[in-house]
PDB file of C-alpha atoms and ligand atoms in Angstrom:
ATOM      1  CA  UNK A   1      71.708  95.083  46.530  1.00 37.00           C
ATOM      2  CA  UNK A   2      74.785  97.698  45.639  1.00 39.00           C
ATOM      3  CA  UNK A   3      73.732 101.158  44.174  1.00 41.00           C
ATOM      4  CA  UNK A   4      75.083 104.252  44.419  1.00 46.00           C
ATOM      5  CA  UNK A   5      72.812 104.397  47.604  1.00 52.00           C
ATOM      6  CA  UNK A   6      74.266 101.592  49.655  1.00 65.00           C
ATOM      7  CA  UNK A   7      77.331 101.539  50.406  1.00 78.00           C
ATOM      8  CA  UNK A   8      79.100  98.049  50.712  1.00 88.00           C
ATOM      9  CA  UNK A   9      81.094  96.194  53.679  1.00 91.00           C
ATOM     10  CA  UNK A  10      84.318  95.823  51.359  1.00 92.00           C
ATOM     11  CA  UNK A  11      83.606  99.836  49.850  1.00 93.00           C
ATOM     12  CA  UNK A  12      83.294 101.421  53.419  1.00 93.00           C
ATOM     13  CA  UNK A  13      86.239  98.749  54.594  1.00 96.00           C
ATOM     14  CA  UNK A  14      88.514  99.548  52.560  1.00 94.00           C
ATOM     15  CA  UNK A  15      88.179 103.874  52.625  1.00 94.00           C
ATOM     16  CA  UNK A  16      88.465 103.429  56.597  1.00 94.00           C
ATOM     17  CA  UNK A  17      91.322 100.948  56.277  1.00 95.00           C
ATOM     18  CA  UNK A  18      93.555 102.914  54.031  1.00 93.00           C
ATOM     19  CA  UNK A  19      92.523 106.624  56.342  1.00 92.00           C
ATOM     20  CA  UNK A  20      94.313 104.401  58.927  1.00 93.00           C
ATOM     21  CA  UNK A  21      97.183 103.245  57.181  1.00 91.00           C
ATOM     22  CA  UNK A  22      97.391 106.580  56.181  1.00 91.00           C
ATOM     23  CA  UNK A  23      99.005 107.475  59.683  1.00 87.00           C
ATOM     24  CA  UNK A  24     101.906 106.360  60.999  1.00 86.00           C
ATOM     25  CA  UNK A  25     101.736 104.405  64.616  1.00 93.00           C
ATOM     26  CA  UNK A  26     104.381 103.094  66.703  1.00 95.00           C
ATOM     27  CA  UNK A  27     104.018 102.606  70.650  1.00 97.00           C
ATOM     28  CA  UNK A  28     107.036 102.284  73.046  1.00 96.00           C
ATOM     29  CA  UNK A  29     105.749  99.091  74.211  1.00 97.00           C
ATOM     30  CA  UNK A  30     108.831  97.388  76.171  1.00 98.00           C
ATOM     31  CA  UNK A  31     110.031  93.642  75.733  1.00 98.00           C
ATOM     32  CA  UNK A  32     108.998  92.528  78.877  1.00 98.00           C
ATOM     33  CA  UNK A  33     105.460  94.247  78.927  1.00 98.00           C
ATOM     34  CA  UNK A  34     105.016  92.739  75.153  1.00 98.00           C
ATOM     35  CA  UNK A  35     106.054  89.586  77.031  1.00 98.00           C
ATOM     36  CA  UNK A  36     103.206  89.942  79.439  1.00 98.00           C
ATOM     37  CA  UNK A  37     100.292  90.780  77.453  1.00 98.00           C
ATOM     38  CA  UNK A  38     101.352  88.208  75.098  1.00 98.00           C
ATOM     39  CA  UNK A  39     101.180  85.315  77.991  1.00 98.00           C
ATOM     40  CA  UNK A  40      98.125  86.380  78.785  1.00 98.00           C
ATOM     41  CA  UNK A  41      95.985  86.727  75.385  1.00 98.00           C
ATOM     42  CA  UNK A  42      98.395  83.464  74.318  1.00 98.00           C
ATOM     43  CA  UNK A  43      97.072  81.769  77.677  1.00 98.00           C
ATOM     44  CA  UNK A  44      93.621  83.488  77.359  1.00 98.00           C
ATOM     45  CA  UNK A  45      93.104  82.443  74.045  1.00 98.00           C
ATOM     46  CA  UNK A  46      94.164  78.318  75.376  1.00 98.00           C
ATOM     47  CA  UNK A  47      91.253  78.729  78.346  1.00 98.00           C
ATOM     48  CA  UNK A  48      88.836  79.189  75.521  1.00 98.00           C
ATOM     49  CA  UNK A  49      90.175  76.592  72.763  1.00 98.00           C
ATOM     50  CA  UNK A  50      89.806  73.931  76.223  1.00 98.00           C
ATOM     51  CA  UNK A  51      86.981  75.354  77.651  1.00 98.00           C
ATOM     52  CA  UNK A  52      84.897  75.115  74.752  1.00 98.00           C
ATOM     53  CA  UNK A  53      86.982  72.213  73.119  1.00 98.00           C
ATOM     54  CA  UNK A  54      86.836  74.440  69.634  1.00 98.00           C
ATOM     55  CA  UNK A  55      86.882  71.963  66.570  1.00 98.00           C
ATOM     56  CA  UNK A  56      89.547  71.722  63.580  1.00 98.00           C
ATOM     57  CA  UNK A  57      86.408  72.794  61.720  1.00 98.00           C
ATOM     58  CA  UNK A  58      86.280  76.279  63.878  1.00 98.00           C
ATOM     59  CA  UNK A  59      89.572  76.927  63.686  1.00 98.00           C
ATOM     60  CA  UNK A  60      89.449  76.748  60.046  1.00 98.00           C
ATOM     61  CA  UNK A  61      86.830  79.262  59.523  1.00 98.00           C
ATOM     62  CA  UNK A  62      88.624  81.486  62.372  1.00 98.00           C
ATOM     63  CA  UNK A  63      91.225  81.422  60.282  1.00 98.00           C
ATOM     64  CA  UNK A  64      88.713  81.937  57.260  1.00 98.00           C
ATOM     65  CA  UNK A  65      87.092  84.753  58.295  1.00 98.00           C
ATOM     66  CA  UNK A  66      90.018  86.310  59.266  1.00 98.00           C
ATOM     67  CA  UNK A  67      91.495  86.519  56.465  1.00 98.00           C
ATOM     68  CA  UNK A  68      87.926  87.791  54.730  1.00 98.00           C
ATOM     69  CA  UNK A  69      88.135  90.910  57.247  1.00 98.00           C
ATOM     70  CA  UNK A  70      91.442  91.784  56.409  1.00 97.00           C
ATOM     71  CA  UNK A  71      90.136  91.567  52.480  1.00 97.00           C
ATOM     72  CA  UNK A  72      87.242  93.389  53.136  1.00 97.00           C
ATOM     73  CA  UNK A  73      88.982  96.249  55.235  1.00 97.00           C
ATOM     74  CA  UNK A  74      86.826  95.763  58.080  1.00 98.00           C
ATOM     75  CA  UNK A  75      89.237  95.630  61.010  1.00 98.00           C
ATOM     76  CA  UNK A  76      88.904  98.910  61.900  1.00 97.00           C
ATOM     77  CA  UNK A  77      85.454  98.507  62.129  1.00 98.00           C
ATOM     78  CA  UNK A  78      85.522  94.994  64.269  1.00 98.00           C
ATOM     79  CA  UNK A  79      88.513  96.574  65.992  1.00 98.00           C
ATOM     80  CA  UNK A  80      86.661  99.712  67.030  1.00 98.00           C
ATOM     81  CA  UNK A  81      83.389  98.033  67.397  1.00 98.00           C
ATOM     82  CA  UNK A  82      84.508  95.511  70.123  1.00 98.00           C
ATOM     83  CA  UNK A  83      87.308  96.288  71.531  1.00 98.00           C
ATOM     84  CA  UNK A  84      87.659 100.194  71.825  1.00 98.00           C
ATOM     85  CA  UNK A  85      85.137 100.751  74.684  1.00 98.00           C
ATOM     86  CA  UNK A  86      87.511  98.302  76.667  1.00 97.00           C
ATOM     87  CA  UNK A  87      90.503 100.532  75.643  1.00 97.00           C
ATOM     88  CA  UNK A  88      88.574 103.791  76.241  1.00 96.00           C
ATOM     89  CA  UNK A  89      87.955 102.481  79.790  1.00 94.00           C
ATOM     90  CA  UNK A  90      91.862 102.529  80.823  1.00 92.00           C
ATOM     91  CA  UNK A  91      92.584 105.690  78.671  1.00 91.00           C
ATOM     92  CA  UNK A  92      89.827 107.450  80.917  1.00 86.00           C
ATOM     93  CA  UNK A  93      90.842 105.995  84.267  1.00 81.00           C
ATOM     94  CA  UNK A  94      95.162 105.377  84.198  1.00 75.00           C
ATOM     95  CA  UNK A  95      94.676 109.550  83.308  1.00 69.00           C
ATOM     96  CA  UNK A  96      92.436 110.440  86.150  1.00 75.00           C
ATOM     97  CA  UNK A  97      90.073 112.717  83.896  1.00 84.00           C
ATOM     98  CA  UNK A  98      87.125 114.427  86.311  1.00 92.00           C
ATOM     99  CA  UNK A  99      86.169 116.412  83.348  1.00 95.00           C
ATOM    100  CA  UNK A 100      83.467 115.022  80.893  1.00 96.00           C
ATOM    101  CA  UNK A 101      83.628 111.546  80.038  1.00 95.00           C
ATOM    102  CA  UNK A 102      85.044 110.067  76.876  1.00 96.00           C
ATOM    103  CA  UNK A 103      83.824 107.724  74.796  1.00 98.00           C
ATOM    104  CA  UNK A 104      85.112 105.841  71.393  1.00 98.00           C
ATOM    105  CA  UNK A 105      86.419 107.202  68.837  1.00 98.00           C
ATOM    106  CA  UNK A 106      85.276 104.904  65.398  1.00 98.00           C
ATOM    107  CA  UNK A 107      86.575 104.365  62.814  1.00 97.00           C
ATOM    108  CA  UNK A 108      85.079 106.811  60.502  1.00 97.00           C
ATOM    109  CA  UNK A 109      87.573 110.144  62.106  1.00 97.00           C
ATOM    110  CA  UNK A 110      88.701 112.522  59.306  1.00 97.00           C
ATOM    111  CA  UNK A 111      91.009 114.799  60.950  1.00 96.00           C
ATOM    112  CA  UNK A 112      91.333 119.031  58.857  1.00 97.00           C
ATOM    113  CA  UNK A 113      87.315 119.178  58.827  1.00 98.00           C
ATOM    114  CA  UNK A 114      86.910 123.260  57.659  1.00 98.00           C
ATOM    115  CA  UNK A 115      86.567 125.111  60.087  1.00 98.00           C
ATOM    116  CA  UNK A 116      83.921 127.019  61.035  1.00 98.00           C
ATOM    117  CA  UNK A 117      82.450 129.757  63.636  1.00 98.00           C
ATOM    118  CA  UNK A 118      81.522 129.481  66.870  1.00 98.00           C
ATOM    119  CA  UNK A 119      77.873 130.560  65.785  1.00 98.00           C
ATOM    120  CA  UNK A 120      77.716 128.108  62.835  1.00 98.00           C
ATOM    121  CA  UNK A 121      75.156 125.133  60.897  1.00 98.00           C
ATOM    122  CA  UNK A 122      76.900 121.964  59.491  1.00 98.00           C
ATOM    123  CA  UNK A 123      77.675 121.515  56.101  1.00 98.00           C
ATOM    124  CA  UNK A 124      74.996 119.673  54.335  1.00 98.00           C
ATOM    125  CA  UNK A 125      72.845 118.296  51.350  1.00 97.00           C
ATOM    126  CA  UNK A 126      69.481 119.475  51.066  1.00 96.00           C
ATOM    127  CA  UNK A 127      68.399 116.076  51.052  1.00 96.00           C
ATOM    128  CA  UNK A 128      69.891 115.394  54.454  1.00 95.00           C
ATOM    129  CA  UNK A 129      67.096 117.786  55.792  1.00 95.00           C
ATOM    130  CA  UNK A 130      64.621 115.080  55.619  1.00 95.00           C
ATOM    131  CA  UNK A 131      66.227 114.798  59.327  1.00 95.00           C
ATOM    132  CA  UNK A 132      64.769 116.685  62.338  1.00 95.00           C
ATOM    133  CA  UNK A 133      66.808 119.440  62.718  1.00 97.00           C
ATOM    134  CA  UNK A 134      68.895 119.830  65.887  1.00 98.00           C
ATOM    135  CA  UNK A 135      70.587 123.180  67.895  1.00 98.00           C
ATOM    136  CA  UNK A 136      73.279 121.989  69.778  1.00 98.00           C
ATOM    137  CA  UNK A 137      74.608 124.605  71.707  1.00 98.00           C
ATOM    138  CA  UNK A 138      77.266 124.641  74.808  1.00 98.00           C
ATOM    139  CA  UNK A 139      79.821 126.030  76.751  1.00 98.00           C
ATOM    140  CA  UNK A 140      83.558 124.455  76.537  1.00 98.00           C
ATOM    141  CA  UNK A 141      85.419 125.387  79.990  1.00 98.00           C
ATOM    142  CA  UNK A 142      88.122 124.405  82.690  1.00 98.00           C
ATOM    143  CA  UNK A 143      87.307 122.259  85.555  1.00 96.00           C
ATOM    144  CA  UNK A 144      86.390 125.680  87.522  1.00 97.00           C
ATOM    145  CA  UNK A 145      83.981 126.424  84.884  1.00 97.00           C
ATOM    146  CA  UNK A 146      85.956 129.667  82.991  1.00 98.00           C
ATOM    147  CA  UNK A 147      85.637 129.660  79.441  1.00 98.00           C
ATOM    148  CA  UNK A 148      87.948 128.434  77.133  1.00 98.00           C
ATOM    149  CA  UNK A 149      89.520 131.105  74.262  1.00 96.00           C
ATOM    150  CA  UNK A 150      90.517 128.974  71.012  1.00 98.00           C
ATOM    151  CA  UNK A 151      89.190 126.336  72.150  1.00 98.00           C
ATOM    152  CA  UNK A 152      87.855 123.642  68.926  1.00 98.00           C
ATOM    153  CA  UNK A 153      84.706 121.212  69.022  1.00 98.00           C
ATOM    154  CA  UNK A 154      85.189 118.695  65.778  1.00 98.00           C
ATOM    155  CA  UNK A 155      81.971 117.071  65.062  1.00 98.00           C
ATOM    156  CA  UNK A 156      81.480 114.175  62.544  1.00 98.00           C
ATOM    157  CA  UNK A 157      78.285 112.275  62.608  1.00 98.00           C
ATOM    158  CA  UNK A 158      75.608 110.171  60.001  1.00 97.00           C
ATOM    159  CA  UNK A 159      73.554 111.602  57.882  1.00 96.00           C
ATOM    160  CA  UNK A 160      70.052 110.660  58.026  1.00 94.00           C
ATOM    161  CA  UNK A 161      69.995 107.437  56.030  1.00 93.00           C
ATOM    162  CA  UNK A 162      73.316 106.399  59.113  1.00 93.00           C
ATOM    163  CA  UNK A 163      76.214 106.759  55.786  1.00 95.00           C
ATOM    164  CA  UNK A 164      79.308 109.043  57.182  1.00 97.00           C
ATOM    165  CA  UNK A 165      81.300 111.387  54.545  1.00 97.00           C
ATOM    166  CA  UNK A 166      84.759 109.738  52.879  1.00 97.00           C
ATOM    167  CA  UNK A 167      83.479 106.034  53.757  1.00 96.00           C
ATOM    168  CA  UNK A 168      80.301 105.969  51.486  1.00 94.00           C
ATOM    169  CA  UNK A 169      79.796 106.945  48.102  1.00 94.00           C
ATOM    170  CA  UNK A 170      78.404 109.837  46.353  1.00 94.00           C
ATOM    171  CA  UNK A 171      78.316 112.252  49.584  1.00 97.00           C
ATOM    172  CA  UNK A 172      79.757 115.221  49.714  1.00 97.00           C
ATOM    173  CA  UNK A 173      83.588 115.094  50.688  1.00 97.00           C
ATOM    174  CA  UNK A 174      82.957 117.065  54.303  1.00 98.00           C
ATOM    175  CA  UNK A 175      78.898 116.689  54.248  1.00 98.00           C
ATOM    176  CA  UNK A 176      78.056 116.356  58.347  1.00 98.00           C
ATOM    177  CA  UNK A 177      81.614 117.094  59.595  1.00 98.00           C
ATOM    178  CA  UNK A 178      83.468 120.408  60.598  1.00 98.00           C
ATOM    179  CA  UNK A 179      85.596 122.316  63.187  1.00 98.00           C
ATOM    180  CA  UNK A 180      83.782 124.705  65.307  1.00 98.00           C
ATOM    181  CA  UNK A 181      85.671 127.542  66.531  1.00 98.00           C
ATOM    182  CA  UNK A 182      84.373 128.534  69.794  1.00 98.00           C
ATOM    183  CA  UNK A 183      83.721 132.541  70.795  1.00 98.00           C
ATOM    184  CA  UNK A 184      86.184 135.065  73.636  1.00 98.00           C
ATOM    185  CA  UNK A 185      83.890 132.745  75.835  1.00 98.00           C
ATOM    186  CA  UNK A 186      84.329 129.248  75.252  1.00 98.00           C
ATOM    187  CA  UNK A 187      80.310 129.312  73.021  1.00 98.00           C
ATOM    188  CA  UNK A 188      79.474 127.101  70.100  1.00 98.00           C
ATOM    189  CA  UNK A 189      76.019 127.096  68.430  1.00 98.00           C
ATOM    190  CA  UNK A 190      75.704 124.266  65.851  1.00 98.00           C
ATOM    191  CA  UNK A 191      72.577 123.945  64.144  1.00 98.00           C
ATOM    192  CA  UNK A 192      73.068 120.366  62.341  1.00 98.00           C
ATOM    193  CA  UNK A 193      70.669 116.924  61.957  1.00 97.00           C
ATOM    194  CA  UNK A 194      69.634 114.155  64.216  1.00 94.00           C
ATOM    195  CA  UNK A 195      71.416 111.305  63.334  1.00 93.00           C
ATOM    196  CA  UNK A 196      70.101 108.452  62.098  1.00 92.00           C
ATOM    197  CA  UNK A 197      70.595 105.213  64.142  1.00 95.00           C
ATOM    198  CA  UNK A 198      74.302 103.219  62.373  1.00 94.00           C
ATOM    199  CA  UNK A 199      73.478 100.092  60.723  1.00 95.00           C
ATOM    200  CA  UNK A 200      76.919  97.964  60.551  1.00 94.00           C
ATOM    201  CA  UNK A 201      76.965  96.332  57.140  1.00 92.00           C
ATOM    202  CA  UNK A 202      74.947  93.009  57.347  1.00 90.00           C
ATOM    203  CA  UNK A 203      77.106  91.622  53.330  1.00 93.00           C
ATOM    204  CA  UNK A 204      80.360  91.792  54.955  1.00 97.00           C
ATOM    205  CA  UNK A 205      82.702  89.473  57.362  1.00 98.00           C
ATOM    206  CA  UNK A 206      81.796  92.038  60.997  1.00 98.00           C
ATOM    207  CA  UNK A 207      77.656  91.264  59.710  1.00 97.00           C
ATOM    208  CA  UNK A 208      78.598  87.680  59.160  1.00 97.00           C
ATOM    209  CA  UNK A 209      80.492  87.410  62.761  1.00 98.00           C
ATOM    210  CA  UNK A 210      77.282  88.932  64.356  1.00 98.00           C
ATOM    211  CA  UNK A 211      74.753  86.831  62.657  1.00 97.00           C
ATOM    212  CA  UNK A 212      77.062  84.206  63.373  1.00 97.00           C
ATOM    213  CA  UNK A 213      76.111  83.932  67.282  1.00 97.00           C
ATOM    214  CA  UNK A 214      72.623  85.890  66.712  1.00 98.00           C
ATOM    215  CA  UNK A 215      73.500  89.315  68.005  1.00 98.00           C
ATOM    216  CA  UNK A 216      72.870  93.349  66.428  1.00 98.00           C
ATOM    217  CA  UNK A 217      74.164  94.919  64.037  1.00 97.00           C
ATOM    218  CA  UNK A 218      72.878  98.654  65.529  1.00 98.00           C
ATOM    219  CA  UNK A 219      74.612 101.220  66.962  1.00 98.00           C
ATOM    220  CA  UNK A 220      71.980 104.374  68.478  1.00 98.00           C
ATOM    221  CA  UNK A 221      72.233 107.536  66.950  1.00 97.00           C
ATOM    222  CA  UNK A 222      75.516 109.527  67.992  1.00 98.00           C
ATOM    223  CA  UNK A 223      77.154 112.803  67.437  1.00 98.00           C
ATOM    224  CA  UNK A 224      80.883 112.451  67.225  1.00 98.00           C
ATOM    225  CA  UNK A 225      83.127 114.895  69.185  1.00 98.00           C
ATOM    226  CA  UNK A 226      86.842 115.819  69.884  1.00 98.00           C
ATOM    227  CA  UNK A 227      87.415 118.832  71.803  1.00 98.00           C
ATOM    228  CA  UNK A 228      90.466 120.488  72.710  1.00 98.00           C
ATOM    229  CA  UNK A 229      91.422 123.638  73.916  1.00 98.00           C
ATOM    230  CA  UNK A 230      95.455 124.766  74.887  1.00 97.00           C
ATOM    231  CA  UNK A 231      97.044 123.739  77.444  1.00 97.00           C
ATOM    232  CA  UNK A 232      93.921 121.053  78.235  1.00 97.00           C
ATOM    233  CA  UNK A 233      93.204 117.350  77.917  1.00 95.00           C
ATOM    234  CA  UNK A 234      92.093 116.563  74.176  1.00 96.00           C
ATOM    235  CA  UNK A 235      88.638 114.984  75.154  1.00 96.00           C
ATOM    236  CA  UNK A 236      87.121 112.686  72.370  1.00 98.00           C
ATOM    237  CA  UNK A 237      83.600 111.211  72.815  1.00 98.00           C
ATOM    238  CA  UNK A 238      80.172 110.541  71.583  1.00 98.00           C
ATOM    239  CA  UNK A 239      76.909 111.688  72.559  1.00 98.00           C
ATOM    240  CA  UNK A 240      73.006 110.144  71.983  1.00 98.00           C
ATOM    241  CA  UNK A 241      69.849 110.684  72.340  1.00 98.00           C
ATOM    242  CA  UNK A 242      67.173 109.908  75.050  1.00 98.00           C
ATOM    243  CA  UNK A 243      65.158 106.746  74.454  1.00 97.00           C
ATOM    244  CA  UNK A 244      66.725 107.120  71.493  1.00 96.00           C
ATOM    245  CA  UNK A 245      66.362 103.286  69.810  1.00 97.00           C
ATOM    246  CA  UNK A 246      69.627 100.874  70.970  1.00 98.00           C
ATOM    247  CA  UNK A 247      70.697 103.458  73.712  1.00 98.00           C
ATOM    248  CA  UNK A 248      70.208 100.321  76.118  1.00 98.00           C
ATOM    249  CA  UNK A 249      71.948  98.279  73.358  1.00 98.00           C
ATOM    250  CA  UNK A 250      74.736  98.993  71.580  1.00 98.00           C
ATOM    251  CA  UNK A 251      76.195  96.177  69.736  1.00 98.00           C
ATOM    252  CA  UNK A 252      79.760  98.918  70.499  1.00 98.00           C
ATOM    253  CA  UNK A 253      79.350  99.041  74.086  1.00 98.00           C
ATOM    254  CA  UNK A 254      80.157 103.004  73.788  1.00 98.00           C
ATOM    255  CA  UNK A 255      77.202 104.359  75.670  1.00 98.00           C
ATOM    256  CA  UNK A 256      77.684 106.197  79.459  1.00 97.00           C
ATOM    257  CA  UNK A 257      74.873 107.775  81.050  1.00 97.00           C
ATOM    258  CA  UNK A 258      76.496 111.120  81.323  1.00 97.00           C
ATOM    259  CA  UNK A 259      76.670 111.351  77.107  1.00 98.00           C
ATOM    260  CA  UNK A 260      72.765 111.314  77.087  1.00 98.00           C
ATOM    261  CA  UNK A 261      71.470 113.908  75.440  1.00 98.00           C
ATOM    262  CA  UNK A 262      67.731 115.176  75.975  1.00 98.00           C
ATOM    263  CA  UNK A 263      66.597 117.888  73.382  1.00 98.00           C
ATOM    264  CA  UNK A 264      63.767 120.090  73.611  1.00 98.00           C
ATOM    265  CA  UNK A 265      61.574 122.492  71.568  1.00 98.00           C
ATOM    266  CA  UNK A 266      63.208 125.924  71.410  1.00 97.00           C
ATOM    267  CA  UNK A 267      60.787 128.695  70.452  1.00 97.00           C
ATOM    268  CA  UNK A 268      61.149 128.095  67.453  1.00 95.00           C
ATOM    269  CA  UNK A 269      59.641 124.736  67.640  1.00 96.00           C
ATOM    270  CA  UNK A 270      63.010 123.414  66.630  1.00 97.00           C
ATOM    271  CA  UNK A 271      65.023 121.279  68.993  1.00 98.00           C
ATOM    272  CA  UNK A 272      67.660 121.835  71.064  1.00 98.00           C
ATOM    273  CA  UNK A 273      69.829 121.146  73.746  1.00 98.00           C
ATOM    274  CA  UNK A 274      72.816 122.546  75.598  1.00 98.00           C
ATOM    275  CA  UNK A 275      75.746 120.546  76.608  1.00 98.00           C
ATOM    276  CA  UNK A 276      78.889 121.506  77.841  1.00 98.00           C
ATOM    277  CA  UNK A 277      82.567 120.675  77.821  1.00 98.00           C
ATOM    278  CA  UNK A 278      84.739 120.270  80.809  1.00 98.00           C
ATOM    279  CA  UNK A 279      88.856 119.822  80.085  1.00 97.00           C
ATOM    280  CA  UNK A 280      91.312 118.933  82.439  1.00 95.00           C
ATOM    281  CA  UNK A 281      94.561 120.341  82.597  1.00 94.00           C
ATOM    282  CA  UNK A 282      97.417 118.677  80.088  1.00 91.00           C
ATOM    283  CA  UNK A 283      99.463 116.145  81.986  1.00 77.00           C
TER     284      UNK A 283
HETATM  285  C1  MBD B 301      80.179 104.268  63.186  1.00 61.18           C
HETATM  286  O1  MBD B 301      79.604 104.974  62.897  1.00 61.18           O
HETATM  287  C2  MBD B 301      81.126 104.136  65.449  1.00 61.18           C
HETATM  288  O2  MBD B 301      80.663 105.617  66.076  1.00 61.18           O
HETATM  289  C3  MBD B 301      81.835 103.334  65.842  1.00 61.18           C
HETATM  290  C4  MBD B 301      82.278 102.864  67.104  1.00 61.18           C
HETATM  291  C5  MBD B 301      81.865 101.268  64.478  1.00 61.18           C
HETATM  292  C6  MBD B 301      81.209 101.714  63.678  1.00 61.18           C
HETATM  293  C7  MBD B 301      80.650 102.810  63.306  1.00 61.18           C
HETATM  294 FE1   FE B 302      79.666 106.582  64.732  1.00 61.18          FE
END
């Protein structure tokens, strides 16, 4: 069923593809490196085809499916769910971070979200308030624990139905998105809501792919963050909720134990959690 309430795979896929295409991406990969990667990729395909004795029918289904993923605009979704975590691992290891752990960006980041003061409430609709409120506070510091004046905490997350603004119809543009400017000591205190788990659209090729191998389409409830400060390495990460559904079995393989929050009721009875972000110096 397609209604204004129910975003389609086509709709969210095409929105993510259009957003991605609006950036111009390049890489300075050498011919030698491209050749080495090419040979290994084709070699891995050859091994898989021989190991499983892949048939012509299966080959044609693959060809059709690849075409469908493109037509539904689902390459950002499929790639970020099934491959980005491995790229993120390389990024983290190669750069030797010792600060806060990163996690995947996913397909739904939008830059330049509205600026919010250090103590703020995320933009949300009245109807979003059926979700449990969450006070999310902390400090952005360097490796020595000094608060970082001038840092920003960009936060974006799904609503109580698991939908992201700008990628599902009928949601205000910057709903549950903001760029929080920390105070002079690096502190922030954000009131938001606890998002619902995210279900990959079942009516598109990524959903068909998951069904084909008997998998599930769920990501645990999560907050997306990008934390930046002058002279520091920016981090892209996600935070999860202890004991939440799918935390142990994320379809996108993006949960790390260091990134699991355990909010507790504060004096007002509202779930509250402190999480500090530690940024490495710029390379
Ligand atoms: C999401 O919300 C997400 O964070 C990722 C990585 C993939 C699909 C949807
Ligand atoms: Fe997400």
